[in-house]
Short mmCIF file of C-alpha atoms and ligand atoms in Angstrom, two decimals:
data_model
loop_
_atom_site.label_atom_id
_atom_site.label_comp_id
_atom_site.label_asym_id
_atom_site.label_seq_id
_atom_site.Cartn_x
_atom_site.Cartn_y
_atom_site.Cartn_z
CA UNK K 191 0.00 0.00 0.00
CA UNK K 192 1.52 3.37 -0.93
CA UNK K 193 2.10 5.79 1.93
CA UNK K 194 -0.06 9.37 2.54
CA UNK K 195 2.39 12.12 2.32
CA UNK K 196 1.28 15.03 4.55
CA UNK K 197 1.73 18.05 2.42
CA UNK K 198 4.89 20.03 3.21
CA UNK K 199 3.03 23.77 3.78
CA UNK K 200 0.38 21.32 6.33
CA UNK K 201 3.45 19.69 8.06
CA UNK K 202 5.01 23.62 8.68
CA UNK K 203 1.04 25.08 9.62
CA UNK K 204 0.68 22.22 12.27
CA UNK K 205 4.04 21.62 13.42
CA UNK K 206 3.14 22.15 16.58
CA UNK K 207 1.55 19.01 16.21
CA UNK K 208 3.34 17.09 14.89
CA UNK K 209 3.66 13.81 16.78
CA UNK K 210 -0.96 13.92 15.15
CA UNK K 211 0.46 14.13 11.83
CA UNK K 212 0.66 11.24 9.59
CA UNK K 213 4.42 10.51 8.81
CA UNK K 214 6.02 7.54 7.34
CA UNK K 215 6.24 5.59 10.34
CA UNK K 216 2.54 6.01 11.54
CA UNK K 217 0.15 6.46 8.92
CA UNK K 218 -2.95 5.26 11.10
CA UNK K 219 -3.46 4.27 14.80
CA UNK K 220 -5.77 1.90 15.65
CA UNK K 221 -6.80 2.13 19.08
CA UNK K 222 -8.12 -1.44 20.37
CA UNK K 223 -10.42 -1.21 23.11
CA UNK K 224 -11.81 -4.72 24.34
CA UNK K 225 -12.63 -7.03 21.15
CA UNK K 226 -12.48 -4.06 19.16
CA UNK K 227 -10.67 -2.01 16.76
CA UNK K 228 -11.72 2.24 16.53
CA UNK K 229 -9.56 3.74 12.92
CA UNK K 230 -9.47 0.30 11.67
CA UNK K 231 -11.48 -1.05 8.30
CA UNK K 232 -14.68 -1.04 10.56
CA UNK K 233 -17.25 2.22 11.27
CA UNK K 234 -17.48 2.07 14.79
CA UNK K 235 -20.96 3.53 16.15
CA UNK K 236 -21.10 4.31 19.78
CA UNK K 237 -24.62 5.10 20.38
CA UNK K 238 -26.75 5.48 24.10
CA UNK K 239 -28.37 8.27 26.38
CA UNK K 240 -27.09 11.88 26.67
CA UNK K 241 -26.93 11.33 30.66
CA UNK K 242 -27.57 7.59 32.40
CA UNK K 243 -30.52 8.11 34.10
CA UNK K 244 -31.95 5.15 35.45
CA UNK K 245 -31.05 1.69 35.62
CA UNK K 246 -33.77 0.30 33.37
CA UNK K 247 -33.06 3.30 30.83
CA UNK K 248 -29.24 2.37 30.23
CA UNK K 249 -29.67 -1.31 30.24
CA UNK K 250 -32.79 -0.69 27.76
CA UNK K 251 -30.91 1.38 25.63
CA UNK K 252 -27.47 -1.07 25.87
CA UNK K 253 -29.53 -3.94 24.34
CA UNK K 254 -31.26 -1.94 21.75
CA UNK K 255 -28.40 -0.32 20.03
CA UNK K 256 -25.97 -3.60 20.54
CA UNK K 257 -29.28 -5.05 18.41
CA UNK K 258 -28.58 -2.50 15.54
CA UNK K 259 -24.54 -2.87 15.70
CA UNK K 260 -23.28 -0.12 18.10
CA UNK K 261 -20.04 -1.43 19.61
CA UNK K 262 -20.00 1.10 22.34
CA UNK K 263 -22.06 2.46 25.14
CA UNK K 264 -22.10 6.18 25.30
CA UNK K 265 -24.01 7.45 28.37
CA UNK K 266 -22.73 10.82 30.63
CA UNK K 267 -22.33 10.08 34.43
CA UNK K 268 -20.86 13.53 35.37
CA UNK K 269 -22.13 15.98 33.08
CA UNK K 270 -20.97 19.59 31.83
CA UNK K 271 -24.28 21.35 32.01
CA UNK K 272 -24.51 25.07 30.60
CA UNK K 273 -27.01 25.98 33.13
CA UNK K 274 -25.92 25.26 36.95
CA UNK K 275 -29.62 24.21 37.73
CA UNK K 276 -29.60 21.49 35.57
CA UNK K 277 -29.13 17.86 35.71
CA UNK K 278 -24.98 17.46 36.30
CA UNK K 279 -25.13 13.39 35.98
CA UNK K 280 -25.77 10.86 38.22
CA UNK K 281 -22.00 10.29 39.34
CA UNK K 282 -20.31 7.20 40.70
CA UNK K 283 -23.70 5.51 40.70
CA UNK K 284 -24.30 6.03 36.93
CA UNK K 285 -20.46 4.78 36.53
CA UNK K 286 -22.01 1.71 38.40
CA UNK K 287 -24.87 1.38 35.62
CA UNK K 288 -22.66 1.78 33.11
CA UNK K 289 -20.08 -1.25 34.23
CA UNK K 290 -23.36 -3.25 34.89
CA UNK K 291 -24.69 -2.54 30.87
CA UNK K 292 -21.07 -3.58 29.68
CA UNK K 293 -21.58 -6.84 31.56
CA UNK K 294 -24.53 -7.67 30.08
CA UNK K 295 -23.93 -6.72 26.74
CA UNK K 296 -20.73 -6.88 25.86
CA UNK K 297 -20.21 -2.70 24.76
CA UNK K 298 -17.34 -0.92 25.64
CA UNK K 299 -17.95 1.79 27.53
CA UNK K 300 -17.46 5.94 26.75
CA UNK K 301 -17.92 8.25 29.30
CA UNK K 302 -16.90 12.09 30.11
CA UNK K 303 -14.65 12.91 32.65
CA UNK K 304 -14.61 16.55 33.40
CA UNK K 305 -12.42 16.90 36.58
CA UNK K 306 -8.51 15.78 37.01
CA UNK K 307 -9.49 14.47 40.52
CA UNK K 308 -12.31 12.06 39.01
CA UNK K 309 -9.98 10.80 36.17
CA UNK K 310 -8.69 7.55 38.67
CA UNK K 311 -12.68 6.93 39.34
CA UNK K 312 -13.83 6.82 35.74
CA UNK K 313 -10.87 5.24 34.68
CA UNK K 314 -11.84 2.47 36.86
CA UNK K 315 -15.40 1.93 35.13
CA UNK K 316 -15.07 3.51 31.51
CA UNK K 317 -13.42 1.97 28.17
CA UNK K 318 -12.83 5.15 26.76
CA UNK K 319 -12.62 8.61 28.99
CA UNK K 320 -14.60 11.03 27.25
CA UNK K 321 -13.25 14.43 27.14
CA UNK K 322 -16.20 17.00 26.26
CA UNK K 323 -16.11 19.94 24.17
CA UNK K 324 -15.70 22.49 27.11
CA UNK K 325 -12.92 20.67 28.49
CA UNK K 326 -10.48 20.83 25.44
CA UNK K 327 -8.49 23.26 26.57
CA UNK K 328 -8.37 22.01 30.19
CA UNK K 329 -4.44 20.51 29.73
CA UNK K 330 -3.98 19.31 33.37
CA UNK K 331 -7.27 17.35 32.47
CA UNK K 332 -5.87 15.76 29.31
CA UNK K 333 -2.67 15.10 30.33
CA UNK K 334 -4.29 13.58 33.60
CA UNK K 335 -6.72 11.57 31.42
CA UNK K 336 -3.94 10.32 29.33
CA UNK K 337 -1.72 8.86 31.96
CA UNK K 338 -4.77 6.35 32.95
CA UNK K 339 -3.48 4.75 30.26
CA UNK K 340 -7.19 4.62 28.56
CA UNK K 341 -7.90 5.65 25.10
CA UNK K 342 -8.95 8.93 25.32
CA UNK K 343 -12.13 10.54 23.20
CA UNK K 344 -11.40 14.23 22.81
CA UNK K 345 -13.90 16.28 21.70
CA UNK K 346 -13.60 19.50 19.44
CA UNK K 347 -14.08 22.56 21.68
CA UNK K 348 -17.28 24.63 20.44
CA UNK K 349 -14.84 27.30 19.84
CA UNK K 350 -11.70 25.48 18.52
CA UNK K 351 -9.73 25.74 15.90
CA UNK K 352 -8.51 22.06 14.17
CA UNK K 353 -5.16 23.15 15.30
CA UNK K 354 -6.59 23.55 18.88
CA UNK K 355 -7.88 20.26 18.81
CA UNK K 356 -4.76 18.89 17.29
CA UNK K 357 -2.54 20.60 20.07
CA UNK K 358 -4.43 19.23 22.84
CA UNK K 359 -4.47 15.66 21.21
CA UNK K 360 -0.56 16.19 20.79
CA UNK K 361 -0.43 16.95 24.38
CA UNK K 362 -2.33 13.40 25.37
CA UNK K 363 0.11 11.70 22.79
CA UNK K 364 2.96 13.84 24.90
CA UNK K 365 2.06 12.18 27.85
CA UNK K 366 2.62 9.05 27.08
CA UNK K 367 -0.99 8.02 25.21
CA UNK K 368 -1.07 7.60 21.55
CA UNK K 369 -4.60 5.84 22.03
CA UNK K 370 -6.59 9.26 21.01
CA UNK K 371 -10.08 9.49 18.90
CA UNK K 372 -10.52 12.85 17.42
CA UNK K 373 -14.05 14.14 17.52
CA UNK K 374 -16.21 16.70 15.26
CA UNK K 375 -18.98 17.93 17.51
CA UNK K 376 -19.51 21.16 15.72
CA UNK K 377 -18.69 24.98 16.27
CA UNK K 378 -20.08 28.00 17.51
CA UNK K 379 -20.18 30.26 14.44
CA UNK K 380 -22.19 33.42 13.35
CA UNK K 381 -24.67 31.43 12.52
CA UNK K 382 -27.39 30.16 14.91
CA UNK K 383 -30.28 28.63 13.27
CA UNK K 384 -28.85 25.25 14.95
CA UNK K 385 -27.49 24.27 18.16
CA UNK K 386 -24.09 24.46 16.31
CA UNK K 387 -22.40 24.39 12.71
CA UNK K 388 -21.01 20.99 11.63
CA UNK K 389 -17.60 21.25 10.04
CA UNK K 390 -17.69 17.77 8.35
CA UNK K 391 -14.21 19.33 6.54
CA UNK K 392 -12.74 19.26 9.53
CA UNK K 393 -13.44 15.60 9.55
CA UNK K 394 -12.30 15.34 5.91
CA UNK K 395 -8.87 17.67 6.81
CA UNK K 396 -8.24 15.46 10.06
CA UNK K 397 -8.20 11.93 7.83
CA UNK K 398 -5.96 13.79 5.40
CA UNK K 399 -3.43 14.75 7.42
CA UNK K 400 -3.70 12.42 10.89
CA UNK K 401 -3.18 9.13 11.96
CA UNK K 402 -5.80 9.13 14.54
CA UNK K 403 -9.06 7.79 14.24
CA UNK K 404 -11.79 10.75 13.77
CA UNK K 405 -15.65 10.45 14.60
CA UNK K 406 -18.58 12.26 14.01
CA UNK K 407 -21.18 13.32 16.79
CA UNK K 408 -24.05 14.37 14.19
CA UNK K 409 -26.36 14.81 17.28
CA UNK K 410 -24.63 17.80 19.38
CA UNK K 411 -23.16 19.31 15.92
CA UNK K 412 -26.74 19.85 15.12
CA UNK K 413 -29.32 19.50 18.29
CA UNK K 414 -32.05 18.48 16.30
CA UNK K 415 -33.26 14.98 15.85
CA UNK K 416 -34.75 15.12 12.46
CA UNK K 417 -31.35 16.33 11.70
CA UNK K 418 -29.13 13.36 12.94
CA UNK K 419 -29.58 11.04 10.34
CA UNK K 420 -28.28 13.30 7.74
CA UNK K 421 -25.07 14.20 9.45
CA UNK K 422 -24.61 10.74 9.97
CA UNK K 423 -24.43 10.44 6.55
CA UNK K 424 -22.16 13.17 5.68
CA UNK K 425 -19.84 11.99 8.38
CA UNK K 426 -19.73 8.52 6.95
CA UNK K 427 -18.81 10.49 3.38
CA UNK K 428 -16.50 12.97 4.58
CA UNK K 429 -14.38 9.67 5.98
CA UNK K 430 -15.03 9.11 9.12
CA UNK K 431 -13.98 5.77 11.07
CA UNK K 432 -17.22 5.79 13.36
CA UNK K 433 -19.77 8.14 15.05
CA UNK K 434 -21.22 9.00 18.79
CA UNK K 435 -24.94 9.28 18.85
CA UNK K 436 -27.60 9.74 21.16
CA UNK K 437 -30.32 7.51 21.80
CA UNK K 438 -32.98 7.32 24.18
CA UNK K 439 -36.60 5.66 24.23
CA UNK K 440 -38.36 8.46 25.41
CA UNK K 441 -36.12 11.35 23.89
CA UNK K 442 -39.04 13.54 24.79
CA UNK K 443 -38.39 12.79 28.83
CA UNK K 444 -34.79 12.91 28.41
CA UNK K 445 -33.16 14.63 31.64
CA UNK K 446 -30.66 16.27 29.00
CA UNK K 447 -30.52 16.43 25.41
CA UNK K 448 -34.20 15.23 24.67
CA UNK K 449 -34.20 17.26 21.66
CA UNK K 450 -30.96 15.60 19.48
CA UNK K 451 -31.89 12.22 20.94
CA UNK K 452 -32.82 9.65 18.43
CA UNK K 453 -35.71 7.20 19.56
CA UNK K 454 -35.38 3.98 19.16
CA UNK K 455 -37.45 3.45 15.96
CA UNK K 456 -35.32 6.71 14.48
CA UNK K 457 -32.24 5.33 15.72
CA UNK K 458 -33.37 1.49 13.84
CA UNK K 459 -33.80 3.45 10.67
CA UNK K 460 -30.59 5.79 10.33
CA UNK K 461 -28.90 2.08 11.33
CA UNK K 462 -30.29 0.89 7.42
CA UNK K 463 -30.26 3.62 6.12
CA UNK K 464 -26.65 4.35 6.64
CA UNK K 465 -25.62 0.58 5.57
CA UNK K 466 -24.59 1.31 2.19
CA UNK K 467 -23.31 4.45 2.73
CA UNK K 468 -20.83 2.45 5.17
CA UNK K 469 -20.21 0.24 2.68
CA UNK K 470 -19.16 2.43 -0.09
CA UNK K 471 -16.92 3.91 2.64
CA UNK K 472 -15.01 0.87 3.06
CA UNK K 473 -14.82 0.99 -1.05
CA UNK K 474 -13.82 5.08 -1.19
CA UNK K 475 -10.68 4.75 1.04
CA UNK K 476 -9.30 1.38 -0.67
CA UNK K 477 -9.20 3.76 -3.70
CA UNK K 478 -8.23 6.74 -2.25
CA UNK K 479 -4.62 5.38 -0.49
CA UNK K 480 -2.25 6.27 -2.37
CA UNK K 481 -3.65 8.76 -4.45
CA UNK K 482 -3.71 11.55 -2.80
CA UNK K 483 -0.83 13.73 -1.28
C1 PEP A 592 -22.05 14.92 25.44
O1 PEP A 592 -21.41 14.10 24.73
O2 PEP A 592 -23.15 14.67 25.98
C2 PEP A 592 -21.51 16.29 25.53
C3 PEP A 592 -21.74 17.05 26.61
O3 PEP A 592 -20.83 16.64 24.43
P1 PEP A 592 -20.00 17.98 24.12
O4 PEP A 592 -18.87 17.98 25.11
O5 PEP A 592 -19.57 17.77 22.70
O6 PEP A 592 -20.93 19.14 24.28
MN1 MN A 593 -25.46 15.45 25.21
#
């Protein structure tokens, strides 16, 4: 297989991060996490509630999207709220609920750690330690999250540049952890007709010129269920190696993120209809190695 060159004026722009850049020792990382393999041929879906709620709604939701081929359990235990009054997660017991939905199905867990001092706690329970959109520029965080020694899943901050995100991924790689997912979650920009504007070229730029993995989150990029489906799709196009959605059987009683959250029956039919899509995917990037530089 030929080798990705990263453009010479790309390799000067983001030298400051350089140890994300593709080179001709590490083209792509695959970071394994239990049976499975995130940046490798497969599109990884991690899929579950906004915030674990209850026990019977994360063990509901764990068996319905494992049904419809999610590998991983997404689900927020402590959770960055905007507003102070509103639900901040259920804590150690929802890290409990969590562990109990891996053990009966199998999916790895994802799961947002917001605070250096809770990093040994969720580390304990989570597969993959979440690190949210307002948190990408909290370095003691990252660096703390890194030397867990779990793969880390760090999110684009609403107002980062993909430099930003690429420093603060060099910094987890810095520290000792080359097992980092890049994530698109979408930007605050002028315009404000949705929650926020997806940059799917970010996702498209990131597979270009990095080695590690890169997902979509179609449901906070847009905050609008009827939406989610469609940037699903776009994310699967622009090259993505998987996607975190939100799911929940009664989106409308959601404690958090009702609104983006896919129902079950909405969540079965993005599933299909994204099958071929993930398909030609598979097709697109046996082509593309190789020919680009
Ligand atoms: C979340 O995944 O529920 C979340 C809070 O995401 P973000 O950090 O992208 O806003
Ligand atoms: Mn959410």
């Amino acid at each position: 297989m030929e080798r990705i060159r990263v453009r010479a004026s790309w390799q000067e722009r983001f030298a400051e991060a350089s140890d994300v850049l593709k080179s001709s020792q590490r083209q792509q990382t695959v970071v394994r996490v239990l049976d499975l393999e995130i940046g490798g041929s497969d599109f990884i879906t991690m899929a579950g509630p906004c915030s674990v709620e209850t026990e019977q709604q994360i063990l509901s939701i764990a068996a319905h999207v494992r049904k419809q081929g999610a590998r991983v359990l997404r689900g927020g235990a402590f959770k960055p709220r905007s507003s102070p009054y509103a639900f901040q997660g259920l804590g150690l017991a929802g890290l409990k609920l969590l562990a109990k939905a891996r053990s009966e199905t199998g999916l790895a867990i994802v799961t947002e750690v917001m605070s250096e001092d809770d990093v040994p706690l969720v580390a304990e329970y989570a597969d993959i330690l979440q690190i949210g959109s307002r948190s990408m520029e909290n370095y003691t965080l990252i660096e703390a999250a890194a030397r867990s020694g779990k793969p880390i899943l760090l999110k684009r901050g609403m107002m980062a540049t993909v430099e930003d995100l690429m420093r603060s991924a060099q910094l987890a790689i810095g520290a000792g952890n080359p097992n980092v997912i890049l994530c698109e979650r979408g930007i605050r920009t002028f315009d404000n007709a949705l929650r926020n504007t997806y940059d799917p070229a970010a996702i498209a730029l990131l597979k270009q010129i990095s080695h590690l993995p890169v997902i979509a989150d179609p449901s906070h990029a847009c905050g609008h269920r009827e939406l989610v489906p469609a940037l699903a799709r776009i994310g699967v196009a622009a090259g993505a190696d998987g996607m975190i959605v939100e799911v929940h059987p009664q989106p409308e009683k959601a404690w958090s993120d009702g609104e983006q959250s896919l129902s079950f029956d909405e969540f079965d039919g993005m599933m299909a209809m994204l099958e071929p899509y993930i398909a030609l995917r598979g097709a697109a990037n046996r082509t593309l190695v190789g020919r680009v530089g």
